[in-house]
Amino acid sequence: MMDKTAIRLVVFKDGDHYIAQALEVDIAAQGDTPEEASRRLGIALNAEARDAKAEGRNLLDLGPAPETVRVLYEDRVVSREQKMVA
């Protein structure tokens, strides 16, 4: 069984698109809807986690999102979520 890591994410509108940004790692994805952006971020997070594991690293080695993104999590967001990634 794989260990899972909880990753918080924030989704916000940027022009005509939505951006989903992870907080614990600096990875983001874009979509036409909040749901699409969140789904795409989940895919990106899982791909990065697989690559990190294959290279003997931890996903969290990528480092956190910038402070400005973490402020969005507390402030003006479309949605807040948490995803479990392998």
Coordinates of N, CA and C in Angstrom, one line a residue:
M1 N 0.8 -1.2 0.0 CA 0.0 0.0 0.0 C 0.9 1.3 0.0
M2 N 0.5 2.2 -0.8 CA 1.3 3.5 -0.9 C 0.9 4.4 0.2
D3 N 1.9 5.1 0.7 CA 1.6 6.2 1.6 C 1.1 7.3 0.8
K4 N 0.1 8.0 1.4 CA -0.5 9.2 0.8 C -0.2 10.4 1.5
T5 N -0.1 11.5 0.8 CA 0.2 12.8 1.4 C -1.0 13.7 1.1
A6 N -1.5 14.4 2.2 CA -2.6 15.4 2.0 C -2.0 16.7 1.4
I7 N -2.6 17.2 0.3 CA -2.1 18.4 -0.3 C -3.3 19.3 -0.4
R8 N -3.2 20.5 0.3 CA -4.3 21.5 0.2 C -4.2 22.2 -1.2
L9 N -5.3 22.7 -1.7 CA -5.3 23.4 -2.9 C -6.3 24.6 -2.9
V10 N -6.0 25.6 -3.7 CA -6.9 26.7 -3.8 C -7.2 26.8 -5.3
V11 N -8.5 27.2 -5.6 CA -8.9 27.4 -6.9 C -9.4 28.9 -7.0
F12 N -8.9 29.6 -8.0 CA -9.3 31.0 -8.2 C -9.4 31.3 -9.6
K13 N -10.2 32.3 -9.9 CA -10.4 32.8 -11.3 C -9.3 33.7 -11.7
D14 N -8.8 33.5 -12.9 CA -7.8 34.4 -13.5 C -8.2 34.6 -15.0
G15 N -8.8 35.8 -15.2 CA -9.3 36.1 -16.5 C -10.5 35.2 -16.9
D16 N -10.4 34.5 -18.0 CA -11.5 33.6 -18.4 C -11.3 32.2 -17.9
H17 N -10.2 31.9 -17.2 CA -9.9 30.5 -16.7 C -9.9 30.5 -15.2
Y18 N -9.8 29.2 -14.7 CA -9.6 29.0 -13.3 C -8.3 28.3 -13.1
I19 N -7.6 28.7 -12.0 CA -6.3 28.1 -11.7 C -6.5 27.3 -10.4
A20 N -6.0 26.1 -10.4 CA -5.9 25.3 -9.1 C -4.4 25.2 -8.8
Q21 N -4.1 25.7 -7.6 CA -2.7 25.7 -7.1 C -2.6 25.0 -5.8
A22 N -1.6 24.0 -5.7 CA -1.4 23.3 -4.5 C -0.6 24.3 -3.6
L23 N -0.8 24.0 -2.3 CA -0.1 24.9 -1.3 C 1.2 24.2 -0.8
E24 N 1.2 23.0 -0.5 CA 2.4 22.3 0.0 C 3.5 22.1 -1.0
V25 N 3.1 22.1 -2.3 CA 4.1 22.0 -3.4 C 3.7 23.1 -4.4
D26 N 4.7 23.6 -5.1 CA 4.4 24.7 -6.1 C 4.1 24.0 -7.5
I27 N 2.9 23.5 -7.5 CA 2.3 22.9 -8.8 C 0.9 23.5 -9.0
A28 N 0.6 23.9 -10.2 CA -0.7 24.5 -10.6 C -1.2 23.8 -11.9
A29 N -2.5 24.0 -12.1 CA -3.1 23.6 -13.3 C -4.2 24.6 -13.6
Q30 N -4.6 24.6 -14.9 CA -5.6 25.5 -15.4 C -6.8 24.8 -16.0
G31 N -8.0 25.4 -15.9 CA -9.2 24.8 -16.5 C -10.2 25.8 -16.9
D32 N -11.2 25.4 -17.6 CA -12.3 26.3 -18.0 C -13.3 26.5 -16.8
T33 N -13.3 25.5 -15.9 CA -14.2 25.5 -14.8 C -13.3 25.2 -13.5
P34 N -13.8 25.5 -12.3 CA -13.1 25.2 -11.1 C -12.9 23.7 -11.0
E35 N -13.9 22.9 -11.4 CA -13.7 21.4 -11.3 C -12.7 20.9 -12.3
E36 N -12.6 21.4 -13.5 CA -11.6 21.0 -14.4 C -10.2 21.3 -14.0
A37 N -10.0 22.5 -13.4 CA -8.7 22.9 -12.9 C -8.3 22.0 -11.8
S38 N -9.2 21.7 -10.9 CA -8.9 20.9 -9.7 C -8.6 19.4 -10.2
R39 N -9.3 18.9 -11.1 CA -9.1 17.6 -11.7 C -7.7 17.5 -12.3
R40 N -7.4 18.5 -13.1 CA -6.1 18.6 -13.8 C -4.9 18.7 -12.8
L41 N -5.2 19.4 -11.7 CA -4.1 19.5 -10.7 C -3.9 18.2 -10.0
G42 N -5.0 17.4 -9.8 CA -4.9 16.1 -9.2 C -4.0 15.2 -10.1
I43 N -4.2 15.3 -11.4 CA -3.5 14.5 -12.3 C -2.0 14.9 -12.3
A44 N -1.7 16.2 -12.3 CA -0.3 16.7 -12.2 C 0.3 16.3 -10.9
L45 N -0.4 16.4 -9.8 CA 0.2 16.0 -8.5 C 0.6 14.5 -8.5
N46 N -0.3 13.7 -8.9 CA -0.1 12.2 -8.9 C 1.1 11.9 -9.9
A47 N 1.2 12.5 -11.0 CA 2.3 12.3 -11.9 C 3.6 12.7 -11.3
E48 N 3.7 13.9 -10.6 CA 4.9 14.4 -10.0 C 5.2 13.4 -8.8
A49 N 4.2 13.0 -8.1 CA 4.5 12.0 -7.0 C 5.1 10.7 -7.5
R50 N 4.6 10.2 -8.6 CA 5.2 9.0 -9.1 C 6.6 9.2 -9.6
D51 N 6.9 10.3 -10.3 CA 8.2 10.6 -10.7 C 9.2 10.8 -9.5
A52 N 8.7 11.5 -8.5 CA 9.6 11.7 -7.3 C 9.9 10.4 -6.7
K53 N 8.9 9.5 -6.5 CA 9.2 8.2 -5.9 C 10.1 7.4 -6.7
A54 N 10.0 7.4 -8.1 CA 10.9 6.7 -9.0 C 12.3 7.2 -8.8
E55 N 12.5 8.4 -8.5 CA 13.8 9.0 -8.4 C 14.3 9.0 -6.9
G56 N 13.6 8.4 -6.0 CA 14.0 8.3 -4.6 C 13.8 9.6 -3.9
R57 N 12.9 10.5 -4.4 CA 12.6 11.8 -3.7 C 11.2 11.7 -3.1
N58 N 10.9 12.8 -2.4 CA 9.5 13.0 -1.9 C 8.9 14.1 -2.7
L59 N 7.6 14.0 -2.9 CA 6.9 15.1 -3.6 C 7.1 16.5 -3.0
L60 N 7.2 16.5 -1.7 CA 7.3 17.7 -0.9 C 8.7 18.4 -1.1
D61 N 9.6 17.6 -1.7 CA 10.9 18.2 -2.0 C 10.8 19.4 -3.0
L62 N 9.7 19.5 -3.7 CA 9.6 20.6 -4.7 C 9.4 21.9 -4.0
G63 N 9.0 21.9 -2.7 CA 8.9 23.1 -2.0 C 7.5 23.7 -2.1
P64 N 7.1 24.5 -1.2 CA 5.7 25.1 -1.1 C 5.4 26.2 -2.2
A65 N 4.2 26.4 -2.4 CA 3.8 27.6 -3.2 C 4.2 28.9 -2.6
P66 N 4.3 29.9 -3.3 CA 4.7 31.2 -2.8 C 3.7 31.7 -1.7
E67 N 4.1 32.5 -0.8 CA 3.2 33.1 0.2 C 2.0 33.7 -0.3
T68 N 2.1 34.4 -1.5 CA 0.9 35.0 -2.1 C -0.2 34.0 -2.4
V69 N 0.2 32.8 -2.8 CA -0.8 31.8 -3.0 C -1.4 31.3 -1.7
R70 N -0.6 31.2 -0.7 CA -1.1 30.7 0.6 C -2.1 31.7 1.1
V71 N -1.9 33.0 0.9 CA -2.8 34.0 1.3 C -4.2 33.9 0.6
L72 N -4.1 33.5 -0.6 CA -5.4 33.3 -1.4 C -6.2 32.2 -0.7
Y73 N -5.6 31.2 -0.2 CA -6.3 30.1 0.5 C -7.1 30.6 1.6
E74 N -6.6 31.6 2.3 CA -7.3 32.2 3.4 C -8.3 33.3 3.0
D75 N -8.2 33.8 1.8 CA -8.9 35.0 1.4 C -9.9 34.8 0.3
R76 N -9.6 35.3 -0.9 CA -10.5 35.3 -2.0 C -10.4 34.1 -2.9
V77 N -11.0 33.1 -2.6 CA -10.9 31.9 -3.4 C -12.3 31.5 -4.0
V78 N -12.3 30.7 -5.0 CA -13.5 30.0 -5.5 C -13.8 28.8 -4.7
S79 N -12.8 28.0 -4.4 CA -13.0 26.8 -3.6 C -11.7 26.4 -2.9
R80 N -11.8 25.7 -1.8 CA -10.7 25.1 -1.1 C -10.9 23.6 -1.0
E81 N -9.8 22.9 -1.3 CA -9.9 21.4 -1.3 C -8.7 20.8 -0.7
Q82 N -8.8 19.5 -0.5 CA -7.6 18.8 -0.1 C -7.6 17.5 -0.9
K83 N -6.5 17.1 -1.5 CA -6.4 15.9 -2.3 C -5.4 15.0 -1.6
M84 N -5.6 13.7 -1.7 CA -4.6 12.7 -1.3 C -3.9 12.2 -2.5
V85 N -2.6 12.3 -2.5 CA -1.8 11.9 -3.6 C -0.8 10.8 -3.1
A86 N -0.5 9.9 -4.0 CA 0.4 8.8 -3.7 C 1.8 9.2 -3.5

